[in-house]
Short mmCIF file of C-alpha atoms and ligand atoms in Angstrom, two decimals:
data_model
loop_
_atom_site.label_atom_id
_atom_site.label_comp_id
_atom_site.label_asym_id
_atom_site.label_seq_id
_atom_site.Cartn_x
_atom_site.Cartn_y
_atom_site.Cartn_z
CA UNK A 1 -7.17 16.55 -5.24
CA UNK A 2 -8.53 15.80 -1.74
CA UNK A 3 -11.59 14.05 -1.73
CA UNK A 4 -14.40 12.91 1.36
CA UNK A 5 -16.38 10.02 0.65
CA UNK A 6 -19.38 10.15 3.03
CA UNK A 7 -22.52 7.73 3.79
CA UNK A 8 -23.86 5.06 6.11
CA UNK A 9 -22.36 1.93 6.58
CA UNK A 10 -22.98 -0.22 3.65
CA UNK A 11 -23.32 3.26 0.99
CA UNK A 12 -20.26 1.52 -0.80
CA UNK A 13 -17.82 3.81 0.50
CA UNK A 14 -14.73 1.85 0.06
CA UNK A 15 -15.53 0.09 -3.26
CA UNK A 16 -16.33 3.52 -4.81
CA UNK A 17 -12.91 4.97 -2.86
CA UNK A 18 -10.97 1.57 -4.30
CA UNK A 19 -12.27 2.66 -7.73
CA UNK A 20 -11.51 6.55 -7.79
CA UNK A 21 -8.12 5.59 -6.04
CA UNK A 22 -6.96 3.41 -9.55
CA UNK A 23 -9.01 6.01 -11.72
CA UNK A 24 -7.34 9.45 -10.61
CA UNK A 25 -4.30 7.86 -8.90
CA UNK A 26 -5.15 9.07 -5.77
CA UNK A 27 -3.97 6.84 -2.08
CA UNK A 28 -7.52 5.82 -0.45
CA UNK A 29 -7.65 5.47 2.98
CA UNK A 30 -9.99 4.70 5.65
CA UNK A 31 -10.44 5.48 8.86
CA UNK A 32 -12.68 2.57 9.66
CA UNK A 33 -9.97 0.21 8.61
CA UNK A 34 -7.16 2.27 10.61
CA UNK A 35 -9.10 1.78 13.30
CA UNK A 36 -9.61 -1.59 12.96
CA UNK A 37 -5.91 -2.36 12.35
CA UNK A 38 -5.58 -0.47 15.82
CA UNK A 39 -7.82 -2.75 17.41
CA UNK A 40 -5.91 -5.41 16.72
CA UNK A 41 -2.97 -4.49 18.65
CA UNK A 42 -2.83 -6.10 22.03
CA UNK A 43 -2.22 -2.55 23.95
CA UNK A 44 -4.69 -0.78 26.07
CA UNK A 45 -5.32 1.66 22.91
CA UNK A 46 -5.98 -1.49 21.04
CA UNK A 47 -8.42 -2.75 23.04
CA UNK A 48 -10.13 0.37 23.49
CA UNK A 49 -10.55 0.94 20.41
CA UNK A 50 -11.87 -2.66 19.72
CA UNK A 51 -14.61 -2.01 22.38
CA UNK A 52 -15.88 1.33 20.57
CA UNK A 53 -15.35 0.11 17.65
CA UNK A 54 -17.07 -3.59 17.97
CA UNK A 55 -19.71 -1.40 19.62
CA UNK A 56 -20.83 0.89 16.78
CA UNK A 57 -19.39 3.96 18.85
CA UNK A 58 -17.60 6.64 17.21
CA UNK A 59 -13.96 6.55 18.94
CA UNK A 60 -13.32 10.03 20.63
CA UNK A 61 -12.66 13.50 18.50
CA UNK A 62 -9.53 14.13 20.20
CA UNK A 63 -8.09 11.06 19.25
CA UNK A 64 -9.28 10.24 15.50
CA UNK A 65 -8.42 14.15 14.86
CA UNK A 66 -4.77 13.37 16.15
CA UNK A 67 -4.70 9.35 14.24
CA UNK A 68 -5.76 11.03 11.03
CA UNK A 69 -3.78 14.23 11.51
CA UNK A 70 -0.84 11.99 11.97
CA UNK A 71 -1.87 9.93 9.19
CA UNK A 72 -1.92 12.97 6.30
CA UNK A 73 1.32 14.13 7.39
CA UNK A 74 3.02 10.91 5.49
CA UNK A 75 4.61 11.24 2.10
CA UNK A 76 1.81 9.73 -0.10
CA UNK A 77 -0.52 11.78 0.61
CA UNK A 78 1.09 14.98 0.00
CA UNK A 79 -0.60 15.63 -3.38
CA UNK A 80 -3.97 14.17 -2.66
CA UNK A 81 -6.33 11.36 -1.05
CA UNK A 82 -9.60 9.70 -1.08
CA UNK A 83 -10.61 9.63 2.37
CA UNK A 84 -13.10 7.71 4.06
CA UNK A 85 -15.01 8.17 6.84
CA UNK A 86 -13.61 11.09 7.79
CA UNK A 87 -14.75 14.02 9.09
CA UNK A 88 -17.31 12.22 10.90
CA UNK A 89 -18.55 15.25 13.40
CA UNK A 90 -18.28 19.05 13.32
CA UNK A 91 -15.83 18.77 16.07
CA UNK A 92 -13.43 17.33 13.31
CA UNK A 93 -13.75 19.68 10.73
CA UNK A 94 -12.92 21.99 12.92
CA UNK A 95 -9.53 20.58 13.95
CA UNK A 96 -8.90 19.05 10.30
CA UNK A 97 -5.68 20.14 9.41
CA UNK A 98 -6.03 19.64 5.51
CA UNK A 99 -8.15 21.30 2.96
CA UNK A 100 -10.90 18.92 0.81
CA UNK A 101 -11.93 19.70 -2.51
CA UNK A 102 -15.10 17.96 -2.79
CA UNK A 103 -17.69 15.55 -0.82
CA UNK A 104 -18.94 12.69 -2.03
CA UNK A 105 -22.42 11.78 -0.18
CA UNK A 106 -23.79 8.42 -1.24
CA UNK A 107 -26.90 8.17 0.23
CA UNK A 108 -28.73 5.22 0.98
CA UNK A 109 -31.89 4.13 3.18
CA UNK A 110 -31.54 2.22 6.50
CA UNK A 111 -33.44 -0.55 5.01
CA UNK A 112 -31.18 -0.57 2.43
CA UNK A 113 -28.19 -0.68 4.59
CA UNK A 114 -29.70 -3.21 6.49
CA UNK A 115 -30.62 -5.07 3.40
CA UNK A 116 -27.04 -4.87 1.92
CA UNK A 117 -25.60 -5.97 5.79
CA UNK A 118 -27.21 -9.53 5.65
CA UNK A 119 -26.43 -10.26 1.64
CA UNK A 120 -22.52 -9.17 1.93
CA UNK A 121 -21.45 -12.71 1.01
CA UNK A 122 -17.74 -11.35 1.84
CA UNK A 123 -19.07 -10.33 5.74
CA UNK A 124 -15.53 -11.19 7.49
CA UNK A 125 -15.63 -7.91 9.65
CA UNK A 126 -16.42 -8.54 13.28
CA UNK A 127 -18.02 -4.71 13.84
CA UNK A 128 -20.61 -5.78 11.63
CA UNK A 129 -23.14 -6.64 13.72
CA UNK A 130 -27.21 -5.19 13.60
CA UNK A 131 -27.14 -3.91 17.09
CA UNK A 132 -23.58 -1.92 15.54
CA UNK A 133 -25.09 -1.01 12.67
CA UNK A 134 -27.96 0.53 14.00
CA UNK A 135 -26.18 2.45 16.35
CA UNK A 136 -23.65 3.36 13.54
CA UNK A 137 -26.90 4.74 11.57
CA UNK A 138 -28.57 6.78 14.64
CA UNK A 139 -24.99 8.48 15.55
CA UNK A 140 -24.78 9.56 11.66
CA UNK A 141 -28.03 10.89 11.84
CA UNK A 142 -26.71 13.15 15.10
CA UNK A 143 -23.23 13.50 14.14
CA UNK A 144 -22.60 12.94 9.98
CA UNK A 145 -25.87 14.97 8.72
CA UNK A 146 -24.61 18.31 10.18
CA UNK A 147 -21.20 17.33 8.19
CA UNK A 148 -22.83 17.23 5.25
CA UNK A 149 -24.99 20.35 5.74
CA UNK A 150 -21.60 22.25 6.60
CA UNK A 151 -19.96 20.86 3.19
CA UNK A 152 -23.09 21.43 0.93
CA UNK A 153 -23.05 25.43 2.37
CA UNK A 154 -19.47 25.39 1.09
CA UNK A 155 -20.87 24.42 -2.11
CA UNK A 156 -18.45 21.67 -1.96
CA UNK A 157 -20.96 18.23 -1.33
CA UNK A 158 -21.70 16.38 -4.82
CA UNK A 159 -24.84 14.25 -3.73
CA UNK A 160 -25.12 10.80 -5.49
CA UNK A 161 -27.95 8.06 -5.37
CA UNK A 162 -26.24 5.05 -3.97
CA UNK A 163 -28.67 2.72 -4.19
CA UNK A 164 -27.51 2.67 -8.01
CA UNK A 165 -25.08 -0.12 -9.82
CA UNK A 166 -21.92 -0.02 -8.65
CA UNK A 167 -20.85 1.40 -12.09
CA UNK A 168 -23.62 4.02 -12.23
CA UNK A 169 -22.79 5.29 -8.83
CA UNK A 170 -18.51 5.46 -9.98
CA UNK A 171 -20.08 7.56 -13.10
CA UNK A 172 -21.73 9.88 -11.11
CA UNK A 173 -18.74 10.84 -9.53
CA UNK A 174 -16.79 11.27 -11.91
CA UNK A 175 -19.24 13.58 -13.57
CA UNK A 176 -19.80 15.56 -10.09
CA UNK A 177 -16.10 16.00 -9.98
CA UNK A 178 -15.97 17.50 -13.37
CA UNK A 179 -13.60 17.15 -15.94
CA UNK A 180 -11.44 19.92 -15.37
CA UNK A 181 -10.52 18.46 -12.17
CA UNK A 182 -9.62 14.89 -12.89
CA UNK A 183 -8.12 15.81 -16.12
CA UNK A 184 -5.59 18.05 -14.32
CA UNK A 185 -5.12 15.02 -11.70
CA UNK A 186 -3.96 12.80 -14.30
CA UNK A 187 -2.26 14.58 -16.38
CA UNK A 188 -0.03 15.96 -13.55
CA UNK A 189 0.25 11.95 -12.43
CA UNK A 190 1.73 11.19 -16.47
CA UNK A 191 4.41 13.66 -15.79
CA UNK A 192 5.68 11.73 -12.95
CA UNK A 193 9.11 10.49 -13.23
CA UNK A 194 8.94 6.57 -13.74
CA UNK A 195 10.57 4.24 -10.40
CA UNK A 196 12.85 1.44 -10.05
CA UNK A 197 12.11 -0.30 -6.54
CA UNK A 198 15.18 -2.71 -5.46
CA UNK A 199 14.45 -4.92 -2.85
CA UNK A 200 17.16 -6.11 -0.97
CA UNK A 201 17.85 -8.19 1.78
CA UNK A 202 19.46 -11.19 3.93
CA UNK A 203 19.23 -14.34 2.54
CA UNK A 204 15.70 -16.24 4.50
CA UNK A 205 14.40 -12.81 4.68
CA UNK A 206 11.43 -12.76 2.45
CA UNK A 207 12.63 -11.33 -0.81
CA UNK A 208 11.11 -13.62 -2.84
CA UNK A 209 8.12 -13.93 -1.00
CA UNK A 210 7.88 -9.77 -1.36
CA UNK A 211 8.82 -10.10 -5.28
CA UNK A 212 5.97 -12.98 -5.54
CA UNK A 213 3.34 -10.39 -3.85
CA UNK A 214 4.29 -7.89 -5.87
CA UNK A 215 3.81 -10.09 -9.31
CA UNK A 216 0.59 -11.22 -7.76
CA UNK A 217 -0.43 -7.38 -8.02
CA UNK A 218 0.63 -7.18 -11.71
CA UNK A 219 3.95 -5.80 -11.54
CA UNK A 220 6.84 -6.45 -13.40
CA UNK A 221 9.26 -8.04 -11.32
CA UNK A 222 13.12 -8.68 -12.74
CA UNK A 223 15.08 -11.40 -10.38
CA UNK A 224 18.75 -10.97 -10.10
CA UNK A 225 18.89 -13.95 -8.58
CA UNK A 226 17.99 -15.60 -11.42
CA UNK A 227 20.66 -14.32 -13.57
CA UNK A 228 23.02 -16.55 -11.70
CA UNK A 229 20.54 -19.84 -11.63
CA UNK A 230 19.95 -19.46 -15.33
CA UNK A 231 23.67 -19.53 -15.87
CA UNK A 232 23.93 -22.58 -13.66
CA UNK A 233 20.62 -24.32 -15.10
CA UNK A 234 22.17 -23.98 -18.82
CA UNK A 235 25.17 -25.10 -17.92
CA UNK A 236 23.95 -28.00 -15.93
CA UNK A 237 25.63 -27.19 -13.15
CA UNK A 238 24.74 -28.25 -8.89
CA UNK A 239 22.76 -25.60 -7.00
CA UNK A 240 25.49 -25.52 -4.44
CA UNK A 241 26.53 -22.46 -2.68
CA UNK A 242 30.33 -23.48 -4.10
CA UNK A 243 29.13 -23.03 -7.84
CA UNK A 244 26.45 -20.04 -7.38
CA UNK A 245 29.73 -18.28 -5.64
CA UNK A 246 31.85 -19.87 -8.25
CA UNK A 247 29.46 -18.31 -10.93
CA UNK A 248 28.94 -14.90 -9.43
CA UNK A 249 32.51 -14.40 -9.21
CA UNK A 250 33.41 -15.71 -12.95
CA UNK A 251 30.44 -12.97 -14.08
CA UNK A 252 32.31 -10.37 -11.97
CA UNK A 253 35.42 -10.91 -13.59
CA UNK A 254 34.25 -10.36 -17.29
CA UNK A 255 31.98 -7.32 -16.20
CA UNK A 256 33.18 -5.90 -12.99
CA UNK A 257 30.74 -5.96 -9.67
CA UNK A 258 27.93 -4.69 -10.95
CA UNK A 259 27.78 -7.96 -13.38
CA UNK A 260 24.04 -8.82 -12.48
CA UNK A 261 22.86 -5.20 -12.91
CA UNK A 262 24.81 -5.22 -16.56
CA UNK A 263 23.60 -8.51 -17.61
CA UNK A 264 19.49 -7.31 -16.99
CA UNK A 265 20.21 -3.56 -18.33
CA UNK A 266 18.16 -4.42 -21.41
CA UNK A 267 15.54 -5.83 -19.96
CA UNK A 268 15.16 -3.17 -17.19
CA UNK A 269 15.49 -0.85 -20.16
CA UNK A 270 12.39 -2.57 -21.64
CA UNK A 271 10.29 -2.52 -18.97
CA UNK A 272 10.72 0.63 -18.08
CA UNK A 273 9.02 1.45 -21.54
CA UNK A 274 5.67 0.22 -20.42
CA UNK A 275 5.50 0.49 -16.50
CA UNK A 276 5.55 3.13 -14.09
CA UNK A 277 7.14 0.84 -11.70
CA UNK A 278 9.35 -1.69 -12.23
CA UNK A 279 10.44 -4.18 -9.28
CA UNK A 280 14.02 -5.51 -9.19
CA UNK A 281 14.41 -8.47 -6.36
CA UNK A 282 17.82 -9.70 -5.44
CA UNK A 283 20.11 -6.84 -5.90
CA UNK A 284 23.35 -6.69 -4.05
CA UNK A 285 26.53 -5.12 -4.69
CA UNK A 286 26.79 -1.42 -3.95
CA UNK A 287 28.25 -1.40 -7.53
CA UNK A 288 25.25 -2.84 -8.66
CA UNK A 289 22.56 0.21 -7.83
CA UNK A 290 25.67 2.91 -8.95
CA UNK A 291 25.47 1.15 -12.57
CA UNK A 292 22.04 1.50 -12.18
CA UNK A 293 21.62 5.29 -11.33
CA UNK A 294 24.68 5.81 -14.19
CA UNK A 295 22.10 3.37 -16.55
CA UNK A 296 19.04 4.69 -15.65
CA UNK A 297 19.70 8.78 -14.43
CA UNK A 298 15.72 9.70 -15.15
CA UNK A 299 14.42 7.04 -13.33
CA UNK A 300 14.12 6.94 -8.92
CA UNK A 301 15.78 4.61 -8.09
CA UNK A 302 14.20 3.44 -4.44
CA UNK A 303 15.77 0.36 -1.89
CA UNK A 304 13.52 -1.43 -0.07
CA UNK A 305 15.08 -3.49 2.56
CA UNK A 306 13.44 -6.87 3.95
CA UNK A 307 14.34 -7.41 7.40
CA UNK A 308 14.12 -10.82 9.91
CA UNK A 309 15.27 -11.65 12.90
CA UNK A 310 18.22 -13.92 12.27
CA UNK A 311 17.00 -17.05 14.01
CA UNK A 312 13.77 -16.73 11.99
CA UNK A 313 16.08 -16.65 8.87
CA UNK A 314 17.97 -19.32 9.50
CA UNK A 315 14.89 -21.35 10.38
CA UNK A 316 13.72 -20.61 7.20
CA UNK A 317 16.93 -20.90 5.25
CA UNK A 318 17.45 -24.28 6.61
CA UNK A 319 13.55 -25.34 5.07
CA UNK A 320 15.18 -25.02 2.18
CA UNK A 321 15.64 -27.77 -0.51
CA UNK A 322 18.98 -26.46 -1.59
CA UNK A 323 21.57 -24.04 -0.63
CA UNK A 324 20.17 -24.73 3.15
CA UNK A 325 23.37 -24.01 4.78
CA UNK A 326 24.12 -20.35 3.45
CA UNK A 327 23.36 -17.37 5.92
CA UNK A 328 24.84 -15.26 3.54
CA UNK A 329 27.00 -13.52 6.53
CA UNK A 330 29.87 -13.31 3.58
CA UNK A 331 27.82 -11.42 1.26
CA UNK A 332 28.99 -8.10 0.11
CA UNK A 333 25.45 -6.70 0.66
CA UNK A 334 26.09 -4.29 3.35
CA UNK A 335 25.68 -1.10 1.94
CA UNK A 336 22.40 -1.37 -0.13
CA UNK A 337 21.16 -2.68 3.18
CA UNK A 338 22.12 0.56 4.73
CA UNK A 339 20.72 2.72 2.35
CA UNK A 340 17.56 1.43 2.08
CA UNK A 341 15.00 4.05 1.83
CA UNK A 342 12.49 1.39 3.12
CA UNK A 343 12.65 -1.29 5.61
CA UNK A 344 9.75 -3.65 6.41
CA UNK A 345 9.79 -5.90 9.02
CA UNK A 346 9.30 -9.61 8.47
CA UNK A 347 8.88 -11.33 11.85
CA UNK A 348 5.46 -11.70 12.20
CA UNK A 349 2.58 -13.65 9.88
CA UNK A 350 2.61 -13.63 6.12
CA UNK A 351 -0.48 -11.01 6.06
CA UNK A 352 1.22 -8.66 8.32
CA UNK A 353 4.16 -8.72 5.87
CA UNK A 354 2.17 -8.46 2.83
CA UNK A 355 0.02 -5.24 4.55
CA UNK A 356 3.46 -3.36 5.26
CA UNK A 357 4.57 -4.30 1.31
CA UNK A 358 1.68 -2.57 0.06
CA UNK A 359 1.83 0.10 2.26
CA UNK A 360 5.10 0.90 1.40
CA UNK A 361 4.41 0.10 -2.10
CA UNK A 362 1.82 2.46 -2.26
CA UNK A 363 4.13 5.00 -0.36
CA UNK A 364 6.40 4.92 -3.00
CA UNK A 365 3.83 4.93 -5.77
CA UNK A 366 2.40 8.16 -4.37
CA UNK A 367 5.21 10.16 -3.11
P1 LIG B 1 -16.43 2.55 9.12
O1 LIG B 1 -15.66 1.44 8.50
O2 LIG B 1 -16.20 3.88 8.45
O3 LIG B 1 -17.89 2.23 9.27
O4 LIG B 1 -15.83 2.74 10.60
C1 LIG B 1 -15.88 1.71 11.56
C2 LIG B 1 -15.76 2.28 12.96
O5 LIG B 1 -14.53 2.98 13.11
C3 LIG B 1 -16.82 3.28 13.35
O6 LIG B 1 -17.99 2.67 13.79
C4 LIG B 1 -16.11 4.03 14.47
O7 LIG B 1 -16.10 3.27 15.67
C5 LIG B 1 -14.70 4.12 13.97
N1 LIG B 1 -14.51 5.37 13.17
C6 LIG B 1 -14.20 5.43 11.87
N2 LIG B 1 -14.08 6.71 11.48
C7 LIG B 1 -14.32 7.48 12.55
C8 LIG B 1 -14.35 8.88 12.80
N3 LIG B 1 -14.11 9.77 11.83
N4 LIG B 1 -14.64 9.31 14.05
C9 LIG B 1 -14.87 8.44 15.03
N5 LIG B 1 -14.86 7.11 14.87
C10 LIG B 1 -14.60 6.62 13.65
#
């Protein structure tokens, strides 16, 4: 299902598109915030697009047609999306290259939208100005209104009042859409084949930083790693890379390689029962993920691979309170790194990183 969520700024676009994107299992995505991740970048397309978009200027047709053109084309969106603030003008229906299946126009007043501006108490945005605003609100009234005329000939618009409750206004929705509709959506979602995603990397390269995001978001996250430091903790052993090595290779011995991936079998086993998605962090051997294909032959198996720059890992490694000297050049972790069907890039700030996991998660998740 492709849906357009449509309204002046402050209309609660992107809380009802957050909402309908966990109800119907659907990727949201905004053009407002891909622009404003643009505008970050310190190129001249960055900047430009700060200026219009700081300004409360609609950035050119030619080039939001050819951003979110560019945009639909990926993966996650093959089978449906909730998108926001887009089609804007006529101009980009016209050169849409994807099909919608319904509007969604929440309609508020200016004074409401005004009203709303001043009493965000999460106001962090720094387009959100009144003199932006108001110029945001005069070029709907131009450009957005014949949008929605064009959509409500097609007998596709489903007006809604959005000056009502946050709940009120997701109801509303949902009933515009119909039933037929979402019920298709998620039953065709349930048939979906359930995912293992391994994350695998150098040591210092954020693995367990990814893993700890990912639990943050609810997800059930199984640490090789800790297979080993369990073993060691029981037996009240040194955390020294002699006796994890010394470990891992008795454990290999009495189960082959793909030891670690053996030992957790039952518990992937379980989670799988409950989750969709299941996150495994630490996994290594080649031997490992073939046991786990053999194990698990329903289930897609993806590898996501964390990548640094190795000075930064070493910086990091050497922050650490023990095992501060291994690079892990000596690991056998080659090929898993190889095949990774993901790779995010870790060199930069801790939000950056966390925006590319949940991209990629969601990637996955959709695709
Ligand atoms: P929004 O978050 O939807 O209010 O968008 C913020 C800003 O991004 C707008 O004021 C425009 O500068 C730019 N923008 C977002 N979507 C579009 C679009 N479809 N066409 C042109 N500019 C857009």
């Amino acid at each position: 299902m492709k849906l357009v969520l449509i309204g002046i700024q402050g209309s609660g676009k992107s809380t009802q598109g957050n909402l309908l994107s966990k109800q119907l299992k659907l990727p949201y995505l905004s053009t407002g915030h891909i622009f404003r991740e643009i505008a970050k970048e310190k190129t001249q397309l960055g900047r430009y697009i700060k200026e219009t978009v700081n300004s409360g200027l609609l950035v050119p047709d030619e080039k939001t047609i050819e951003i979110v053109n560019s945009y639909l084309t990926r993966p996650e969106y093959k089978k449906g999306y909730i998108l926001d603030g887009f089609p804007r003008t006529l101009e980009q229906i016209k050169e849409f290259k994807n099909n919608v299946d319904k509007i969604i126009y929440l309609d508020i007043s200016q004074k409401e939208a005004i009203w709303r501006l001043f009493h965000r108490d999460d106001n962090t945005r720094s387009d959100e100005t009144l003199p932006a605003l108001k110029k945001r609100i005069t070029l709907f009234y131009k450009f957005t209104e014949p949008v929605i005329g064009y959509y409500r000939k097609e007998g596709k618009l489903i007006d809604i009042d959005g000056t009502m409750k946050i709940e009120e206004v997701n109801e509303e929705i949902l009933k515009g859409l119909g039933k037929q509709l979402i019920k298709n959506q998620v039953t065709n979602w349930k048939r979906k084949q359930k995912t293992i995603i391994a994350i695998v990397g150098l040591p210092g390269s954020g693995k367990t930083d990814a893993a700890a995001f990912l639990k943050s978001k609810n997800l059930t996250v199984i640490s090789f790693g800790k297979t080993v430091i369990d073993h060691i903790n029981q037996n009240n052993l040194p955390h020294s890379e002699q006796v994890h090595k010394k470990v891992r290779e008795e454990l290999r011995v009495k189960y082959g390689k793909e030891a670690i991936a053996v030992l957790n079998a039952n518990k992937i086993k379980e989670a799988l029962i409950n989750n969709q998605i299941i996150i495994i962090e630490g996994m290594r051997s080649w031997e490992e993920y073939l046991y786990l294909k053999k194990q698990f032959p329903e289930v897609n198996l993806v590898i996501v691979c964390i990548y640094s720059e190795k000075l930064l890992r070493y910086k990091r490694i050497s922050k650490r309170n023990n095992r501060s000297e291994h690079y892990g050049e000596e690991r056998d972790m080659g090929p898993t790194i190889a095949y990774a069907d993901h790779v995010i890039k870790n060199n930069y700030s801790k939000e950056e990183f966390y925006d590319k996991l949940e991209l990629t998660y969601r990637t996955i998740y959709f695709s």
